[in-house]
Amino acid sequence: MKIASSSDLEKLEKIGRTTLYPAQLKISIGMSTCGIAAGAGVLFKRFQEEADRRNVDLMLTATGCLGYCQKEPLVDIRMPGKGRVLYARVIAEDIAGLLDSLASGSWPDTKALAIIPEETESGKDTPPELPDVPMLAELPFFARQHKIVLKNCGLIDPFSIEEYVARGGYRALAQVLQDGNPQRVIDAIIQSGLRGRGGGGFPTGRKWEICSRTDEKTRFIICNADEGDPGAYMDRTVLESDPYSVIEGLTIGGYAIGAGQGFIYVRNEYPLAIERLRHSLARAAEQGLLGGNILQSGFDFTVRIVQGAGAFVCGEETALIASIETGGGEPRPKPPFPAESGLWGKPTVINNVKTFATVPAIIKKGAEWFTSIGIPGNAGTVVFSLVGQVADTGLVEVPLGLSLHELIETIGGGSLKKDKTIKAVQTGGPSGGCLPAELFNLSIDYETLSQAGSIMGSGGMVVMDEDTCMVDVARYFIGFTRKESCGKCTPCREGTRIIHDILSRIVSGEGSPQDLELLEEVAEWVKKTALCGLGQTAPNPVLSTLRYFRSEYDAHVSEKRCPAGVCRSLITLTILPDLCNGCGLCKRECPNEAISGKKKKVHVINTSRCIRCKICVDVCPEGAIEIGR
Ligand SMILES: Cc1cc2nc3c(=O)[nH]c(=O)nc-3n(C[C@H](O)[C@H](O)[C@H](O)COP(=O)(O)O)c2cc1C
């Protein structure tokens, strides 16, 4: 088959290189949701104003998220012939100083986080002269990472198809269309061992093969970008930072299974991702990379965005399909599986954002390359949003098989508060489980996490320290799934309510030891009998905390104590006279006027008025408020 790929892509690549590696000063600001939330939008405007005022010859661009969300706003500065440096937590007040230094041709060293190595047209760029600033890959946050899905994130302008192509984009699609053999694509994905990154870890190639072998000729392919887990934002970031990688993977998938129509199901709460996707789909179509006769190969493929209303259950594949069909997201029993009978009864492949974003790299570099990363049975990398009580939060991509310890302690930098010990990690969101710090030597892979009572999930990883009550955590998650249950099946609708009621009794000091037995019994019943994955996995946080943190449950029910000092009904607050300096901050901030005392005299809490909100604990500069637990 003759396709016009090479020359068309070369043209795009050439343009992309001129903006990636311009001959003038280039300042790129991370403008994903995390960057914007940290002030990058204002910063961008101020940079523009200040550069205009000074008449600086400057190329100012917005990129996506580099992953180090903790350090946002991140500003990446490139001086032609002098290298490239990343600056962290930049604020508007830094701009004048930065531009002054750059105008004199020297690198500002304040707020310099790392040197970004760079290949340019003329070979390796000269490294900046900043002896105390490490290379990006030397930072502990990045040192153990292996970026496949995130390789472009934060480094390209997500609106620029040219920059995507200049970094190797669309070569994989061109390659498969040139080859003209969809089965070979499926074989490559099977051989790579790629497993779905949406949670279950089903082999992607096998799913594609099942779908491609159906007799029905109308087939669909859907990218699942619903991402409803609390604490998870991997898919949003990939869509905001590198939308073309997902679109290219989806297009390759469509070609492999013989689909003419693809969908991206993305939640309404992701407006930036939707905007960037819309733009990217239009640009791809304009360049002949979507639509009729793609790259003149004879392959027709279009993609439609469907905006979900933000129900967690709509991430479940059969509910997602129902949501596209009718607008109402209720799951249905499986089998039949969507690959055989899905959207409008037609064979349908559904894969996660990151699954699709991995596909182009496998096609280009080969299955063997992919299996060389990770561990047997768990090839490749996995992306996590590392959040909670950990020092360095952000988006990380690591080879499967890395230990939880390496992820949390080495990459994440350990506990956020250095005087607090990390106690547990929650993987897999509300469908996952809480694993104790004693198990941090476990390998991050589908089977190990599942045997330990959690799941890989789509990539949310919430770290908790000693100040977290595990009973309260279980109650939070079951409260979430209870609200998100669609109500179609009784075990999920009623079971999550019963579990939530029991846990509410326990955290308010009204639980009994019999409640723990009941809790276990109901949780097991919901797991076994619920209709869909939401109900079947909803008890995981409860069962895993019962398994690993039983003593905390016992303390709540038998001793009416919350060892973590969280559950309001089970704690008391007292001001320690020896430590109180009489500053009066606690008295001023107490929302219920429960604290009395004269200036410079020891203060006292009136326990009958105290609502145990712990605001006094947070504001006391002397640590004088003791939590009785
Ligand atoms: C309650 C529930 C929510 C889910 N949410 C998502 C989601 O947001 N994104 C996702 O890719 N998969 C989600 N899944 C898994 C999907 O049902 C499906 O297995 C996945 O999209 C398949 O893609 P993969 O093979 O690439 O992992 C969810 C499953 C359940 C039970």
XYZ file of C-alpha atoms and ligand atoms in Angstrom:
660
model
C 0.000 0.000 0.000
C 1.292 3.412 -0.915
C 0.911 6.121 1.658
C 1.941 9.748 1.660
C 3.187 9.607 5.205
C 6.849 10.328 5.012
C 6.840 13.646 3.227
C 3.772 14.936 5.120
C 5.195 14.012 8.499
C 8.587 15.380 7.593
C 7.020 18.754 6.899
C 5.313 18.745 10.272
C 8.493 17.583 11.957
C 10.454 20.433 10.446
C 8.008 23.022 11.734
C 7.912 21.294 15.130
C 11.669 21.461 15.464
C 11.683 25.192 14.843
C 9.429 25.771 17.857
C 10.984 23.067 20.024
C 14.492 24.348 19.391
C 14.123 27.973 18.302
C 17.052 30.261 17.602
C 15.813 32.716 20.221
C 15.305 32.608 23.991
C 12.425 30.254 24.840
C 10.466 30.183 28.074
C 7.947 27.392 28.581
C 5.519 27.366 31.474
C 3.741 24.205 32.674
C 0.068 24.933 32.117
C -1.837 21.789 33.001
C -4.502 21.955 35.669
C -1.847 21.543 38.401
C 0.309 24.369 37.046
C -2.637 26.691 36.524
C -3.865 25.959 40.050
C -0.432 26.981 41.333
C -0.585 30.303 39.491
C 0.941 29.508 36.076
C -1.813 31.350 34.202
C -1.026 34.653 35.901
C 2.688 33.990 35.601
C 2.379 33.465 31.859
C 0.568 36.766 31.445
C 3.147 38.609 33.539
C 6.052 37.094 31.617
C 4.399 38.263 28.414
C 3.828 41.795 29.743
C 7.343 42.129 31.138
C 8.940 40.764 27.963
C 6.865 43.163 25.835
C 7.792 46.071 28.093
C 11.495 45.253 27.745
C 11.198 44.412 24.081
C 12.870 41.032 24.643
C 13.091 38.681 21.698
C 11.395 35.803 23.436
C 9.335 32.788 22.539
C 6.870 32.176 25.369
C 4.967 28.888 25.271
C 2.627 26.863 27.432
C 3.448 23.194 27.928
C 1.709 20.492 29.941
C 2.735 18.871 33.204
C 6.247 17.519 33.705
C 4.985 15.435 36.622
C 6.581 17.331 39.484
C 3.270 18.980 40.453
C 4.633 19.795 43.895
C 7.086 22.263 42.383
C 4.645 24.120 40.149
C 4.708 26.652 38.653
C 7.589 25.151 36.704
C 9.358 27.321 34.167
C 11.646 25.764 31.567
C 14.126 28.239 30.083
C 16.177 27.528 26.983
C 18.963 29.777 25.740
C 20.138 28.730 22.287
C 23.645 27.325 22.492
C 23.610 27.575 26.284
C 21.300 24.761 27.270
C 18.143 24.514 29.205
C 17.259 24.938 32.886
C 14.109 24.197 34.864
C 13.006 26.657 37.532
C 10.593 25.695 40.316
C 7.847 27.533 42.189
C 8.364 30.656 40.161
C 6.234 33.645 41.109
C 5.557 36.932 39.355
C 8.103 38.730 41.572
C 10.876 36.507 40.147
C 10.296 37.575 36.561
C 12.319 40.790 36.510
C 15.369 39.089 38.045
C 15.127 36.161 35.659
C 14.880 38.374 32.606
C 17.731 40.592 33.834
C 20.073 37.604 34.094
C 18.988 36.153 30.794
C 19.480 39.513 29.084
C 23.122 39.432 30.169
C 23.414 35.893 28.850
C 23.848 34.275 32.252
C 21.694 31.730 34.038
C 19.845 32.905 37.129
C 20.617 30.440 39.924
C 17.794 31.191 42.326
C 14.999 28.685 42.024
C 16.986 26.641 39.488
C 15.776 23.084 40.046
C 17.563 21.099 37.364
C 19.318 21.141 34.045
C 17.303 19.567 31.241
C 19.521 17.645 28.836
C 18.719 18.303 25.263
C 19.446 17.019 21.806
C 19.341 19.731 19.192
C 19.739 19.847 15.455
C 23.445 20.431 15.916
C 23.850 17.513 18.317
C 24.144 17.818 22.085
C 23.619 21.291 23.469
C 26.244 22.886 25.703
C 25.245 22.267 29.318
C 24.516 25.400 31.318
C 27.208 26.610 33.670
C 25.447 26.049 36.955
C 27.760 23.792 38.983
C 25.370 23.343 41.911
C 22.327 22.499 39.866
C 21.781 18.769 39.185
C 20.667 17.187 35.951
C 16.931 16.447 35.863
C 17.548 12.695 35.920
C 19.639 13.069 39.074
C 16.760 14.401 41.128
C 15.435 11.569 43.322
C 11.940 12.317 42.021
C 12.999 11.456 38.459
C 15.955 9.097 38.954
C 13.959 5.836 39.079
C 11.338 6.892 36.570
C 11.058 5.417 33.110
C 8.892 7.552 30.897
C 6.925 6.058 28.033
C 3.426 7.444 28.532
C 4.725 10.675 30.031
C 7.685 11.102 27.689
C 6.344 14.277 26.054
C 4.424 15.646 29.012
C 5.728 19.045 30.035
C 8.159 19.125 27.116
C 5.885 19.952 24.212
C 3.114 22.397 23.543
C 0.014 20.172 23.742
C -1.658 22.272 21.057
C 1.146 21.637 18.588
C 0.830 18.580 16.369
C 4.104 19.689 14.817
C 5.989 19.354 18.116
C 4.384 15.960 18.728
C 5.588 14.792 15.320
C 9.021 16.329 15.910
C 9.374 14.075 18.949
C 8.592 10.972 16.928
C 4.811 11.190 16.935
C 2.655 9.607 14.228
C 5.543 7.459 12.972
C 3.890 4.400 14.511
C 0.593 5.066 12.742
C 2.416 5.665 9.475
C 4.315 2.420 10.008
C 1.212 0.268 10.561
C -0.649 1.856 7.658
C 2.373 1.365 5.430
C 2.582 -2.257 6.490
C -1.145 -2.698 5.834
C -1.561 -5.711 8.098
C -3.896 -5.160 11.094
C -3.215 -8.649 12.455
C 0.476 -7.828 12.721
C -0.426 -4.874 14.933
C -2.479 -7.137 17.181
C 0.339 -9.690 17.285
C 2.819 -6.999 18.302
C 0.572 -5.854 21.121
C 0.003 -9.456 22.261
C 3.748 -10.166 22.204
C 4.485 -6.979 24.130
C 2.415 -8.268 27.034
C 0.731 -4.864 27.416
C -2.042 -5.080 29.999
C -4.829 -2.569 30.353
C -3.834 0.405 32.474
C -7.419 1.138 33.549
C -7.199 -1.190 36.509
C -8.014 -4.792 35.660
C -4.829 -5.478 33.711
C -6.523 -7.508 30.976
C -4.121 -8.231 28.086
C -4.763 -5.523 25.511
C -3.735 -7.532 22.457
C -6.085 -10.376 23.384
C -8.982 -7.961 23.773
C -8.213 -6.497 20.339
C -7.976 -9.966 18.827
C -11.327 -11.111 20.280
C -12.978 -8.024 18.838
C -11.276 -8.275 15.456
C -12.388 -11.880 15.028
C -16.090 -11.205 15.456
C -18.276 -11.688 12.367
C -19.893 -8.295 12.811
C -18.188 -5.786 10.512
C -19.208 -2.608 12.364
C -16.907 -2.275 15.344
C -16.138 0.517 17.746
C -13.218 1.541 19.880
C -13.492 3.691 22.997
C -10.918 5.484 25.084
C -11.969 5.466 28.718
C -11.025 8.838 30.210
C -13.633 8.859 32.930
C -11.117 8.742 35.803
C -13.372 9.063 38.811
C -11.106 7.831 41.629
C -10.441 10.362 44.368
C -6.747 11.263 44.292
C -6.197 10.161 40.698
C -5.365 12.569 37.895
C -3.043 10.629 35.607
C -5.393 10.439 32.636
C -6.367 14.080 32.897
C -2.708 15.069 32.844
C -1.863 12.899 29.838
C -4.799 14.344 27.892
C -3.870 17.880 28.867
C -0.162 17.445 28.196
C 0.119 15.056 25.250
C -3.300 14.498 23.650
C -1.901 13.331 20.317
C -0.260 10.270 21.881
C -3.704 9.049 22.979
C -5.311 9.899 19.650
C -2.527 8.122 17.751
C -2.858 5.023 19.962
C -6.626 5.047 19.535
C -6.272 5.351 15.762
C -3.824 2.436 15.651
C -6.248 0.410 17.797
C -9.105 1.303 15.461
C -7.055 0.151 12.497
C -6.068 -3.098 14.227
C -9.626 -4.150 15.123
C -11.284 -2.789 11.980
C -13.222 0.065 13.577
C -14.192 3.163 11.638
C -15.396 5.130 14.625
C -13.660 5.871 17.893
C -14.889 7.632 21.018
C -13.141 9.381 23.844
C -15.331 9.290 26.926
C -14.098 12.057 29.181
C -15.643 13.465 32.295
C -17.186 16.879 32.174
C -15.044 18.057 35.082
C -12.003 17.994 32.787
C -12.648 21.112 30.685
C -8.992 21.710 29.848
C -8.517 18.135 28.681
C -11.660 18.427 26.570
C -10.540 21.711 25.034
C -7.114 20.319 24.142
C -8.621 17.103 22.792
C -11.069 19.014 20.610
C -8.274 21.114 19.211
C -6.046 18.077 18.637
C -8.760 16.081 16.874
C -9.396 18.991 14.528
C -5.681 19.450 13.807
C -5.162 15.728 13.235
C -8.063 15.703 10.775
C -6.671 18.784 9.032
C -3.352 16.973 8.545
C -4.986 13.849 7.140
C -4.259 11.867 10.297
C -7.942 11.346 11.051
C -11.007 11.190 8.831
C -11.228 9.605 5.385
C -8.316 7.865 3.732
C -5.804 8.539 6.509
C -2.337 9.240 5.120
C -3.805 8.021 1.810
C -3.860 4.468 3.093
C -7.546 3.827 2.457
C -8.225 3.639 6.212
C -11.116 5.815 7.418
C -11.376 6.652 11.089
C -13.118 9.413 12.995
C -13.184 10.179 16.708
C -16.006 11.677 18.733
C -15.693 13.119 22.232
C -18.443 12.119 24.647
C -18.629 14.112 27.863
C -19.612 12.105 30.915
C -21.452 13.807 33.739
C -18.949 12.670 36.348
C -20.444 9.514 37.819
C -17.809 7.084 39.086
C -19.800 4.094 37.826
C -19.561 5.409 34.256
C -15.896 4.382 34.248
C -17.094 0.767 34.381
C -17.144 -0.328 30.767
C -20.735 -1.527 30.437
C -22.049 1.550 32.277
C -19.874 3.730 30.053
C -21.406 2.115 26.975
C -24.919 2.622 28.364
C -24.031 6.232 29.073
C -23.035 6.804 25.423
C -26.117 4.975 24.164
C -28.794 6.473 26.375
C -27.171 9.055 28.611
C -27.872 6.928 31.725
C -24.838 5.084 33.103
C -26.029 1.768 34.519
C -23.921 -1.369 34.197
C -25.146 -4.671 32.821
C -24.007 -8.216 33.587
C -21.028 -9.698 31.715
C -20.817 -11.819 29.544
C -21.303 -10.789 26.855
C -18.130 -8.743 27.068
C -17.988 -5.496 25.097
C -15.332 -6.921 22.759
C -18.073 -9.212 21.445
C -21.170 -7.145 22.035
C -20.706 -3.583 23.168
C -21.858 -0.200 21.923
C -25.232 -0.575 20.181
C -24.652 -4.321 20.335
C -21.551 -4.097 18.149
C -18.109 -5.461 19.081
C -16.332 -2.729 21.015
C -12.862 -2.371 22.454
C -12.537 -0.158 25.515
C -9.133 0.826 26.780
C -7.764 3.319 29.200
C -6.010 6.574 28.210
C -2.596 5.261 29.275
C -3.091 1.961 27.457
C -3.587 3.847 24.201
C -0.728 6.246 24.950
C 1.610 3.243 25.310
C 0.694 1.703 21.944
C 2.695 3.991 19.573
C 5.911 3.331 21.506
C 5.418 -0.447 21.297
C 4.799 -0.274 17.558
C 7.880 1.841 16.980
C 10.310 0.150 19.348
C 8.968 -3.387 19.236
C 7.477 -5.909 21.637
C 10.883 -7.097 22.793
C 11.874 -3.613 23.900
C 8.650 -3.353 25.895
C 9.047 -6.718 27.618
C 12.568 -5.737 28.614
C 10.988 -3.135 30.916
C 9.191 -4.320 34.031
C 9.021 -7.948 35.163
C 7.752 -11.162 33.536
C 3.970 -11.038 33.182
C 3.989 -7.333 34.017
C 5.755 -5.648 31.129
C 6.303 -1.936 30.756
C 5.601 0.936 33.043
C 2.804 2.200 35.214
C 1.825 5.799 35.916
C 0.789 6.861 39.402
C -0.458 10.079 40.853
C 1.450 10.065 44.104
C -0.467 12.130 46.644
C -1.214 12.438 50.342
C 1.245 12.707 53.215
C 4.320 12.289 51.067
C 7.020 14.921 50.590
C 7.098 15.017 46.802
C 3.716 14.653 45.207
C 3.145 14.405 41.490
C 2.827 12.161 38.535
C 5.371 9.376 38.264
C 5.961 6.627 35.724
C 7.933 3.625 36.903
C 8.737 0.160 35.573
C 6.346 -2.480 36.881
C 7.997 -4.508 39.602
C 9.470 -1.540 41.447
C 8.799 -1.776 45.188
C 6.303 0.408 47.013
C 9.215 1.481 49.192
C 11.177 2.830 46.241
C 8.151 4.678 44.965
C 7.132 6.226 48.266
C 10.477 6.703 49.985
C 12.940 7.253 47.126
C 10.803 8.969 44.517
C 8.272 10.513 46.884
C 10.887 11.472 49.473
C 9.094 9.773 52.383
C 6.855 11.408 54.896
C 5.661 14.955 54.256
C 6.075 15.842 57.931
C 9.479 14.637 59.014
C 8.320 13.944 62.581
C 5.535 11.673 61.345
C 5.822 8.086 60.212
C 4.135 6.804 57.080
C 1.609 4.181 58.029
C -0.118 3.008 54.861
C -0.715 3.501 51.195
C -3.989 3.284 49.351
C -3.752 2.029 45.793
C -6.583 1.661 43.324
C -8.879 4.337 44.746
C -12.241 3.316 46.191
C -11.894 -0.092 44.517
C -8.495 -0.660 46.064
C -7.097 -1.385 49.450
C -4.860 0.039 52.139
C -1.494 -1.633 52.524
C 0.579 -1.117 55.677
C 4.134 0.258 55.665
C 5.401 -3.197 56.704
C 4.479 -4.380 53.203
C 6.271 -1.624 51.312
C 8.823 -4.167 50.121
C 6.072 -5.578 47.870
C 6.512 -5.295 44.147
C 4.137 -3.057 42.245
C 2.474 -5.472 39.868
C -1.063 -6.648 39.232
C -0.810 -10.006 40.995
C 1.177 -8.934 44.055
C -1.117 -6.018 44.849
C -4.205 -8.130 44.374
C -2.872 -10.949 46.592
C -2.166 -8.360 49.266
C -5.827 -7.266 49.167
C -5.497 -4.162 47.006
C -5.470 -3.546 43.277
C -3.275 -1.683 40.844
C -6.267 0.351 39.734
C -5.844 3.107 37.275
C -2.971 4.707 39.190
C -4.095 6.677 42.222
C -1.701 6.237 45.143
C -2.559 7.958 48.408
C 0.070 7.924 51.152
C -1.098 8.154 54.769
C 0.877 8.877 57.921
C 0.366 7.991 61.584
C -2.204 10.761 62.001
C -4.626 8.927 59.713
C -7.354 6.798 61.257
C -7.771 3.705 59.089
C -11.347 3.154 60.246
C -12.178 6.670 59.171
C -10.434 6.082 55.821
C -12.534 2.955 55.239
C -15.640 4.975 56.106
C -14.635 7.729 53.674
C -14.195 5.336 50.752
C -17.356 3.350 51.394
C -19.198 6.666 51.756
C -17.893 7.557 48.305
C -18.969 4.278 46.668
C -22.298 4.407 48.458
C -23.020 7.804 46.926
C -21.719 6.684 43.535
C -23.636 3.382 43.469
C -26.137 3.585 40.625
C -28.625 1.660 42.774
C -29.467 -0.909 40.140
C -28.460 -3.957 42.191
C -29.466 -4.517 45.811
C -26.127 -5.794 47.166
C -24.322 -2.635 46.127
C -27.123 -0.192 46.913
C -28.010 -1.656 50.326
C -24.685 -3.269 51.193
C -22.631 -0.090 50.894
C -25.273 1.717 52.992
C -25.134 -0.946 55.728
C -21.328 -0.933 55.774
C -21.287 2.864 55.951
C -23.798 2.843 58.826
C -21.722 0.344 60.803
C -18.516 2.328 60.272
C -20.274 5.547 61.245
C -21.336 3.885 64.503
C -17.793 2.739 65.146
C -16.137 6.122 64.565
C -18.665 7.826 66.801
C -17.878 5.452 69.659
C -21.092 3.454 69.432
C -19.704 0.351 67.800
C -19.525 -3.068 69.419
C -17.181 -6.025 68.800
C -20.133 -7.773 67.095
C -20.186 -4.921 64.597
C -16.797 -6.036 63.327
C -18.127 -9.505 62.533
C -21.165 -8.028 60.826
C -18.940 -5.649 58.883
C -16.848 -8.507 57.546
C -19.886 -10.583 56.687
C -21.667 -7.817 54.773
C -18.464 -6.781 53.007
C -17.859 -10.341 51.754
C -21.505 -10.604 50.668
C -21.363 -7.374 48.642
C -18.091 -8.458 47.033
C -19.558 -11.782 45.907
C -23.006 -10.679 44.805
C -22.831 -7.155 43.357
C -23.598 -6.804 39.671
C -20.583 -4.827 38.521
C -17.035 -3.980 39.457
C -18.119 -0.976 41.526
C -19.972 -3.101 44.075
C -17.615 -6.053 43.779
C -14.642 -3.923 44.758
C -16.315 -1.377 47.059
C -15.608 -3.435 50.220
C -11.845 -3.591 49.482
C -10.872 -0.591 51.631
C -12.907 -2.051 54.506
C -11.590 -5.593 54.184
C -7.987 -4.491 53.761
C -8.094 -2.196 56.792
C -9.734 -4.961 58.825
C -6.932 -7.260 57.704
C -3.997 -4.970 58.395
C -5.253 -2.497 60.984
C -7.506 -4.686 63.140
C -6.084 -3.222 66.353
C -7.421 0.210 65.358
C -10.910 -1.226 64.917
C -10.591 -3.038 68.271
C -9.518 0.170 70.003
C -12.584 1.964 68.610
C -15.108 -0.678 69.616
C -13.632 -2.097 72.823
C -11.768 0.824 74.366
C -13.706 3.683 72.689
C -10.391 5.105 71.580
C -9.120 6.416 68.258
C -5.369 5.717 68.335
C -4.708 8.177 65.499
C -6.564 10.938 67.322
C -8.938 11.613 64.449
C -12.460 10.479 65.367
C -14.031 13.443 67.110
C -16.266 11.488 69.454
C -13.297 9.543 70.775
C -10.749 12.248 71.505
C -10.283 15.006 74.061
C -8.231 18.165 73.739
C -6.310 19.660 76.657
C -3.925 22.602 76.886
C -0.658 21.637 78.581
C 0.077 24.398 81.128
C 3.846 23.910 80.874
C 3.841 24.625 77.160
C 1.107 27.266 76.817
C 2.622 30.751 76.381
C -0.720 32.520 76.584
C -0.515 33.930 73.060
C -4.280 33.557 72.664
C -4.172 32.236 69.087
C -6.196 29.154 70.002
C -8.830 31.278 71.715
C -9.095 33.569 68.723
C -9.406 30.764 66.165
C -11.738 28.459 68.133
C -15.035 28.449 66.180
C -17.134 27.594 69.253
C -15.660 29.904 71.904
C -14.550 26.895 73.910
C -11.208 28.377 75.008
C -10.690 30.943 77.719
C -7.650 32.623 79.274
C -6.035 36.013 79.754
C -3.209 37.258 77.531
C 0.165 35.749 78.570
C -1.648 33.349 80.980
C -2.273 29.643 80.549
C -5.449 28.999 78.543
C -8.066 26.338 79.210
C -10.467 24.371 77.000
C -14.045 24.033 78.126
C -14.658 20.381 77.158
C -18.440 20.755 77.129
C -18.181 23.430 74.413
C -15.263 21.873 72.529
C -16.280 20.348 69.197
C -12.831 18.750 68.756
C -12.232 20.319 65.365
C -8.515 20.566 66.267
C -8.103 24.062 64.825
C -6.367 24.952 68.105
C -3.885 22.114 67.509
C -3.086 23.487 64.078
C -2.599 27.095 65.183
C -0.770 26.604 68.488
C 2.871 27.642 67.883
C 4.077 25.772 70.988
C 2.456 22.384 70.354
C 0.706 22.860 73.686
C -2.581 21.168 72.813
C -2.570 17.516 73.728
C -4.860 15.125 71.894
C -6.198 12.490 74.263
C -6.633 9.376 72.141
C -16.491 1.442 39.135
C -15.469 1.335 38.075
C -14.879 2.481 37.568
C -13.927 2.395 36.560
N -13.357 3.538 36.123
C -12.442 3.472 35.122
C -11.854 4.660 34.623
O -12.131 5.757 35.076
N -10.954 4.542 33.618
C -10.616 3.322 33.084
O -9.836 3.265 32.155
N -11.163 2.192 33.553
C -12.067 2.235 34.544
N -12.633 1.085 34.991
C -12.269 -0.180 34.310
C -13.098 -0.330 33.012
O -14.292 -1.006 33.333
C -12.351 -1.133 31.951
O -11.940 -2.332 32.497
C -11.145 -0.395 31.374
O -11.515 0.860 30.852
C -10.536 -1.226 30.262
O -9.379 -0.596 29.791
P -7.938 -1.241 29.963
O -8.045 -2.666 29.489
O -7.055 -0.423 29.099
O -7.592 -1.187 31.394
C -13.569 1.129 36.017
C -14.162 -0.026 36.533
C -15.079 0.076 37.558
C -15.663 -1.178 38.086
